[in-house]
Tab-separated table of C-alpha atoms in Angstrom:
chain	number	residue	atom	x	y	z
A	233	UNK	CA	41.290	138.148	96.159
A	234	UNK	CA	44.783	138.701	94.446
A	235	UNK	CA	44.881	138.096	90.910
A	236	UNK	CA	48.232	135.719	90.915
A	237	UNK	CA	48.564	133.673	94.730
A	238	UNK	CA	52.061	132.079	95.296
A	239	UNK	CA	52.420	130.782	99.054
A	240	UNK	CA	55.632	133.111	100.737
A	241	UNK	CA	56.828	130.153	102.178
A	242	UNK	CA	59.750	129.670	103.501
A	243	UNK	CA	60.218	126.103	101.501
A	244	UNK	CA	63.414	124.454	102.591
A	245	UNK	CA	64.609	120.916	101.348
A	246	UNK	CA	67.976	119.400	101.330
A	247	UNK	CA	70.297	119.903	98.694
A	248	UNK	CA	69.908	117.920	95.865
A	249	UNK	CA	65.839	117.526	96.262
A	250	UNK	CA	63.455	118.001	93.115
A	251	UNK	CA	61.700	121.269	94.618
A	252	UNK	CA	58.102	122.536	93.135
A	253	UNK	CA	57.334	125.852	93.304
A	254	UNK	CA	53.534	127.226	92.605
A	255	UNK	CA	51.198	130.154	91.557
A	256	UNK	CA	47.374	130.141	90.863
A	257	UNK	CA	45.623	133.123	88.782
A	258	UNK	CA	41.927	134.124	88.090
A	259	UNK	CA	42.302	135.990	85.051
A	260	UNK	CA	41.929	133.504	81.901
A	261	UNK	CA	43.190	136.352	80.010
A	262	UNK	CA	46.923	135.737	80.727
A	263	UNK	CA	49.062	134.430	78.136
A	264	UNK	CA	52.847	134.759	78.762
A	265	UNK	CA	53.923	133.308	81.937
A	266	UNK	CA	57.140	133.992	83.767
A	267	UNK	CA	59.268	132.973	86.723
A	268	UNK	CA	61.989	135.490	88.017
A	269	UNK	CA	64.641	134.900	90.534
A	270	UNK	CA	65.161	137.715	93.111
A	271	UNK	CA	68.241	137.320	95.168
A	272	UNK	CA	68.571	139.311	98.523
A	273	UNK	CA	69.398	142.808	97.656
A	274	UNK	CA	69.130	142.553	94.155
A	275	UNK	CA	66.544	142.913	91.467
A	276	UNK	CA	64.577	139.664	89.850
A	277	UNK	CA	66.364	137.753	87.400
A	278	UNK	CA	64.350	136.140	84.190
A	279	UNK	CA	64.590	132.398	84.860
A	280	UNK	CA	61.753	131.086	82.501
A	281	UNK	CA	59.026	132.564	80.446
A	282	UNK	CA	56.151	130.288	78.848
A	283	UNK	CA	53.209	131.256	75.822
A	284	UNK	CA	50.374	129.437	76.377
A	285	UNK	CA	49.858	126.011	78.079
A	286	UNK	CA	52.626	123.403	78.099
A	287	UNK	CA	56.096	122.994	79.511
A	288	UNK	CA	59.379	124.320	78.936
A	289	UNK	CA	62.645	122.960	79.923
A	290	UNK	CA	66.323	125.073	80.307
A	291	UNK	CA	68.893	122.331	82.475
A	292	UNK	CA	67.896	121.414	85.761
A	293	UNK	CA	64.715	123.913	85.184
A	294	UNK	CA	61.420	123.205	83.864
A	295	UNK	CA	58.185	125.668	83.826
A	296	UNK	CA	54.621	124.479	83.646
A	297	UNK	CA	51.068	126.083	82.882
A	298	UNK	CA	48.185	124.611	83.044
A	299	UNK	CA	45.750	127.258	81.643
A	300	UNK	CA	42.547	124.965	82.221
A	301	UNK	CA	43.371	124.611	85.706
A	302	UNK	CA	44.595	128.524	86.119
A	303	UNK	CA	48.283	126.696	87.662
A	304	UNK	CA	51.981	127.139	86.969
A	305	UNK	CA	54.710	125.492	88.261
A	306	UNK	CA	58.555	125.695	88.302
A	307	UNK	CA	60.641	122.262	89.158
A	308	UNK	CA	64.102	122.698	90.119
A	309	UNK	CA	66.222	119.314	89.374
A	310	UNK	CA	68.844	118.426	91.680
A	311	UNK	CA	69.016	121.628	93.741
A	312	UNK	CA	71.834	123.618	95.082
A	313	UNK	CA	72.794	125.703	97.963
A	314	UNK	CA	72.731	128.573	94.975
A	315	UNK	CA	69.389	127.722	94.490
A	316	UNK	CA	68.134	129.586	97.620
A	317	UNK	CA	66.542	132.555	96.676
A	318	UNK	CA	63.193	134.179	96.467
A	319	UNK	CA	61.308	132.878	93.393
A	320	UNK	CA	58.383	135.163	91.911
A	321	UNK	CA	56.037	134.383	89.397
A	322	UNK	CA	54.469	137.126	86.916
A	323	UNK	CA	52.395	136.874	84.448
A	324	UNK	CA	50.646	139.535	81.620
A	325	UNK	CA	47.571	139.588	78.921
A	326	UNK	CA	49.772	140.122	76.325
A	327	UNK	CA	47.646	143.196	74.973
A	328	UNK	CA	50.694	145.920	77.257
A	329	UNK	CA	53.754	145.127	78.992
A	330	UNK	CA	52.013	145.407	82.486
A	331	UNK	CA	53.320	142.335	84.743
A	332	UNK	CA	50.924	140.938	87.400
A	333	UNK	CA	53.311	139.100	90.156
A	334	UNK	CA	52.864	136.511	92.952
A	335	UNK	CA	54.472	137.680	96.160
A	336	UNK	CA	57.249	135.365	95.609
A	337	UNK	CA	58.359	132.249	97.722
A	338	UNK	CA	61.496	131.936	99.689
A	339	UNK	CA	63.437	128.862	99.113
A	340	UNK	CA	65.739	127.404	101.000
A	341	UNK	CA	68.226	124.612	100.041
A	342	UNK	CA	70.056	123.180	103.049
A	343	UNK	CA	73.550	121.809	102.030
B	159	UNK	CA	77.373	145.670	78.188
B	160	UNK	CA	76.688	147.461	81.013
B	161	UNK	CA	73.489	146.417	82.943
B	162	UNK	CA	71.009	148.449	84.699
B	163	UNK	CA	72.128	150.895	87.467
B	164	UNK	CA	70.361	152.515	90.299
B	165	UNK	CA	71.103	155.375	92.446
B	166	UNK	CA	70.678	155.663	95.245
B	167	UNK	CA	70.895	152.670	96.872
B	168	UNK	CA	69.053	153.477	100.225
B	169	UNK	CA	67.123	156.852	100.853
B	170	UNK	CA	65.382	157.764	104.191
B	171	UNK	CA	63.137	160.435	104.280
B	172	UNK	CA	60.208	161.930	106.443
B	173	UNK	CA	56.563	161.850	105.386
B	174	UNK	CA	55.693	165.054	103.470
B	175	UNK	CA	59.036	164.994	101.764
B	176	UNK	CA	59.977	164.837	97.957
B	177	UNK	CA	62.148	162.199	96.649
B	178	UNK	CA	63.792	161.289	93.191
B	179	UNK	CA	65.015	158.218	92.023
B	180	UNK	CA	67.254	157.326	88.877
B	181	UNK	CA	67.610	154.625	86.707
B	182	UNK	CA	70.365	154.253	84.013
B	183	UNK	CA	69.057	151.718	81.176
B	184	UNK	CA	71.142	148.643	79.552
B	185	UNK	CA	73.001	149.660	76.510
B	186	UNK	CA	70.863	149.200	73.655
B	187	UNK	CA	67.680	149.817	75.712
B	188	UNK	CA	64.564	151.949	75.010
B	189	UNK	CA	62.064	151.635	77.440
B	190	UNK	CA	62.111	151.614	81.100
B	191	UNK	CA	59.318	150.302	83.508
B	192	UNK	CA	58.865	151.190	87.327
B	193	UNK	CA	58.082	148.961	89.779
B	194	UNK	CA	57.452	149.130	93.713
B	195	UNK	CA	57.829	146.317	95.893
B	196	UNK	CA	56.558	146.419	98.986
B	197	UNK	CA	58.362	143.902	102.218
B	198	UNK	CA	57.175	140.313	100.960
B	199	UNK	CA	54.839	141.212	97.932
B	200	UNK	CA	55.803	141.178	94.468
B	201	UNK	CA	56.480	143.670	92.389
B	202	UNK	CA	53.662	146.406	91.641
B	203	UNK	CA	53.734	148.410	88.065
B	204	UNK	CA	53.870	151.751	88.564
B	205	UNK	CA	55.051	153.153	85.215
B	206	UNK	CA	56.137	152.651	81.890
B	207	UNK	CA	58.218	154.686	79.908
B	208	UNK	CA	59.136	154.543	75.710
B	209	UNK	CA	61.093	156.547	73.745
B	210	UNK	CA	60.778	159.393	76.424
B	211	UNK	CA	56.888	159.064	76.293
B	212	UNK	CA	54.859	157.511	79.150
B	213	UNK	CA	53.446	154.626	77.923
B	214	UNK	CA	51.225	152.996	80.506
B	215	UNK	CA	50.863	153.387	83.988
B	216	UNK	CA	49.402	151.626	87.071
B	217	UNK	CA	47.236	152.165	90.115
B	218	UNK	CA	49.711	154.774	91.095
B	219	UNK	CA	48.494	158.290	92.317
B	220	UNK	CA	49.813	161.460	90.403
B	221	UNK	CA	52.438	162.400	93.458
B	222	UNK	CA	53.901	159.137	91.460
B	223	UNK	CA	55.653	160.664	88.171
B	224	UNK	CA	58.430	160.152	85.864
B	225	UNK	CA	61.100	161.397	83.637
B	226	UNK	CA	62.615	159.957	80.513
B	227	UNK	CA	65.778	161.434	78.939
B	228	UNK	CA	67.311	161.131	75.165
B	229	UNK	CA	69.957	158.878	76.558
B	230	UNK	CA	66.645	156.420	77.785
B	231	UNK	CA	67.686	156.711	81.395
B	232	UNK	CA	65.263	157.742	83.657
B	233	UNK	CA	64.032	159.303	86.958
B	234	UNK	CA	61.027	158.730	89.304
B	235	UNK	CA	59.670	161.344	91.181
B	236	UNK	CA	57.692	160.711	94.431
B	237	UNK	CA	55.933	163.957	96.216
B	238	UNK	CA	54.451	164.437	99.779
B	239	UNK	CA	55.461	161.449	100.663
B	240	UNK	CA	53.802	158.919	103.081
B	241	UNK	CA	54.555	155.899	105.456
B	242	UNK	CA	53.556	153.397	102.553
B	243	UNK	CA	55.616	154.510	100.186
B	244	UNK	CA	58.388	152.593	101.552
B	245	UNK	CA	59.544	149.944	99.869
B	246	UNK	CA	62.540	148.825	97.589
B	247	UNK	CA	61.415	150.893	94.250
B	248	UNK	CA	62.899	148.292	90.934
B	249	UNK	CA	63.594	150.108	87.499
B	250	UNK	CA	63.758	147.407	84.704
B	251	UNK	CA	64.682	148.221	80.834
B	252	UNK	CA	63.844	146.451	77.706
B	253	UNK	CA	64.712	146.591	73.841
B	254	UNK	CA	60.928	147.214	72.998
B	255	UNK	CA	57.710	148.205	74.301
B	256	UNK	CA	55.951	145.654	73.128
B	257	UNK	CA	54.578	142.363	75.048
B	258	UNK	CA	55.564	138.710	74.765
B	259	UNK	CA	58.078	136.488	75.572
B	260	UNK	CA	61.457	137.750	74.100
B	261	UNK	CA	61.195	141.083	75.391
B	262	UNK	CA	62.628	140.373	78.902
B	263	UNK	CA	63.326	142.879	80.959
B	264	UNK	CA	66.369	143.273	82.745
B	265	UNK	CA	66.355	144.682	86.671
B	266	UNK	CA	68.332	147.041	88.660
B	267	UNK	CA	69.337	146.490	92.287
B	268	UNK	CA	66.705	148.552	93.476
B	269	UNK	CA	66.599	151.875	95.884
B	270	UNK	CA	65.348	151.149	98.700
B	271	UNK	CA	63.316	153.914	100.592
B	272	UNK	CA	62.266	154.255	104.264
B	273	UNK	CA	59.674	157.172	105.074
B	274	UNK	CA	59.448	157.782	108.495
């Protein structure tokens, strides 16, 4: 069993849509959560990063982790054609600098 | 500020084969970590390197080694290589070494290597 499970996907949903991406982990040692944005062809782009349970909010984007439950989310308000992308998930222990990622799901926003 | 640069952008090779890869870091930038991604997987750590020190490494085998210089830009270095290897290989710099939110690190394009 993978430490971090994100399904690949694809997800596709109109445009303008709330969309929910996922991951589940097994280590109750993580502490810093992340979500990257990876683009085809390019490398992944820091979208959110979270300490610690709770949520976090930056525009139309808001990260969740549920530490109890081993669950983060990302919600994407109002969605955009620009939105489509593959969207990874990483977490790390916060004792080194050594990310454990999801495999990423591909979204897709249909205009 | 320049960002993060790769080179080069797509290598093929044949298994058995030696192959170096370089990264130039973000201005500003110490440390540079290695990744491999494989077709549909995240990201796997293969290296870190700090102030031209390794500084933490993952399940990697030794054919899998690295380079850093006094400018902080960097090489990987991939010997006899084999079918798996391919992948698109990420190089990603930060300010510190350290964990924790605030010390993001910021991704090249990637090289992207076939072994056949």
């Amino acid at each position: 069993q993978k430490e971090v499970e994100q399904d690949p996907g694809p997800l596709s949903v109109p445009e303008g849509a709330i969309v929910s991406l996922n991951c589940t982990y097994s280590n109750s040692a993580f502490q810093y959560f992340m979500w990257y944005r990876q683009y085809s062809r390019k490398g992944p782009e820091l979208l959110m990063y979270t300490y610690s349970s709770g949520n976090k909010e930056d525009g139309r984007f808001t990260a969740q982790v549920d530490k109890s439950s081993k669950y983060i989310s990302l919600f994407i308000r109002d969605s955009q054609p620009s939105d489509s992308a593959t969207y990874l998930c990483a977490m790390n222990r916060g004792s080194n600098y050594q990310l454990i990622w999801g495999a990423g799901t591909k979204l897709i926003i249909k205009p | 500020e320049t960002g993060v640069t790769q080179s080069p952008t797509h290598l093929i090779k044949t298994r058995g084969q030696q192959v170096t890869l370089r990264c130039s870091s973000q201005s500003g930038h110490n440390t540079v970590s290695w990744y491999q991604q494989a077709l549909g997987q995240g990201p796997q750590f293969i290296f870190q390197y700090y102030r031209e020190e390794e500084n933490g490494r993952g399940n990697f085998p030794p054919r899998f080694s690295g380079l850093q210089f006094p400018n902080y830009s960097s090489e990987l270095n991939v010997n006899a290589l084999e079918l798996d290897d391919s992948a698109l290989y990420l190089c990603a710099s930060s300010q510190t070494a350290t964990s924790g939110v605030g010390d993001e690190q910021f991704f090249g394009p990637g090289t992207r290597l076939t072994v056949l």
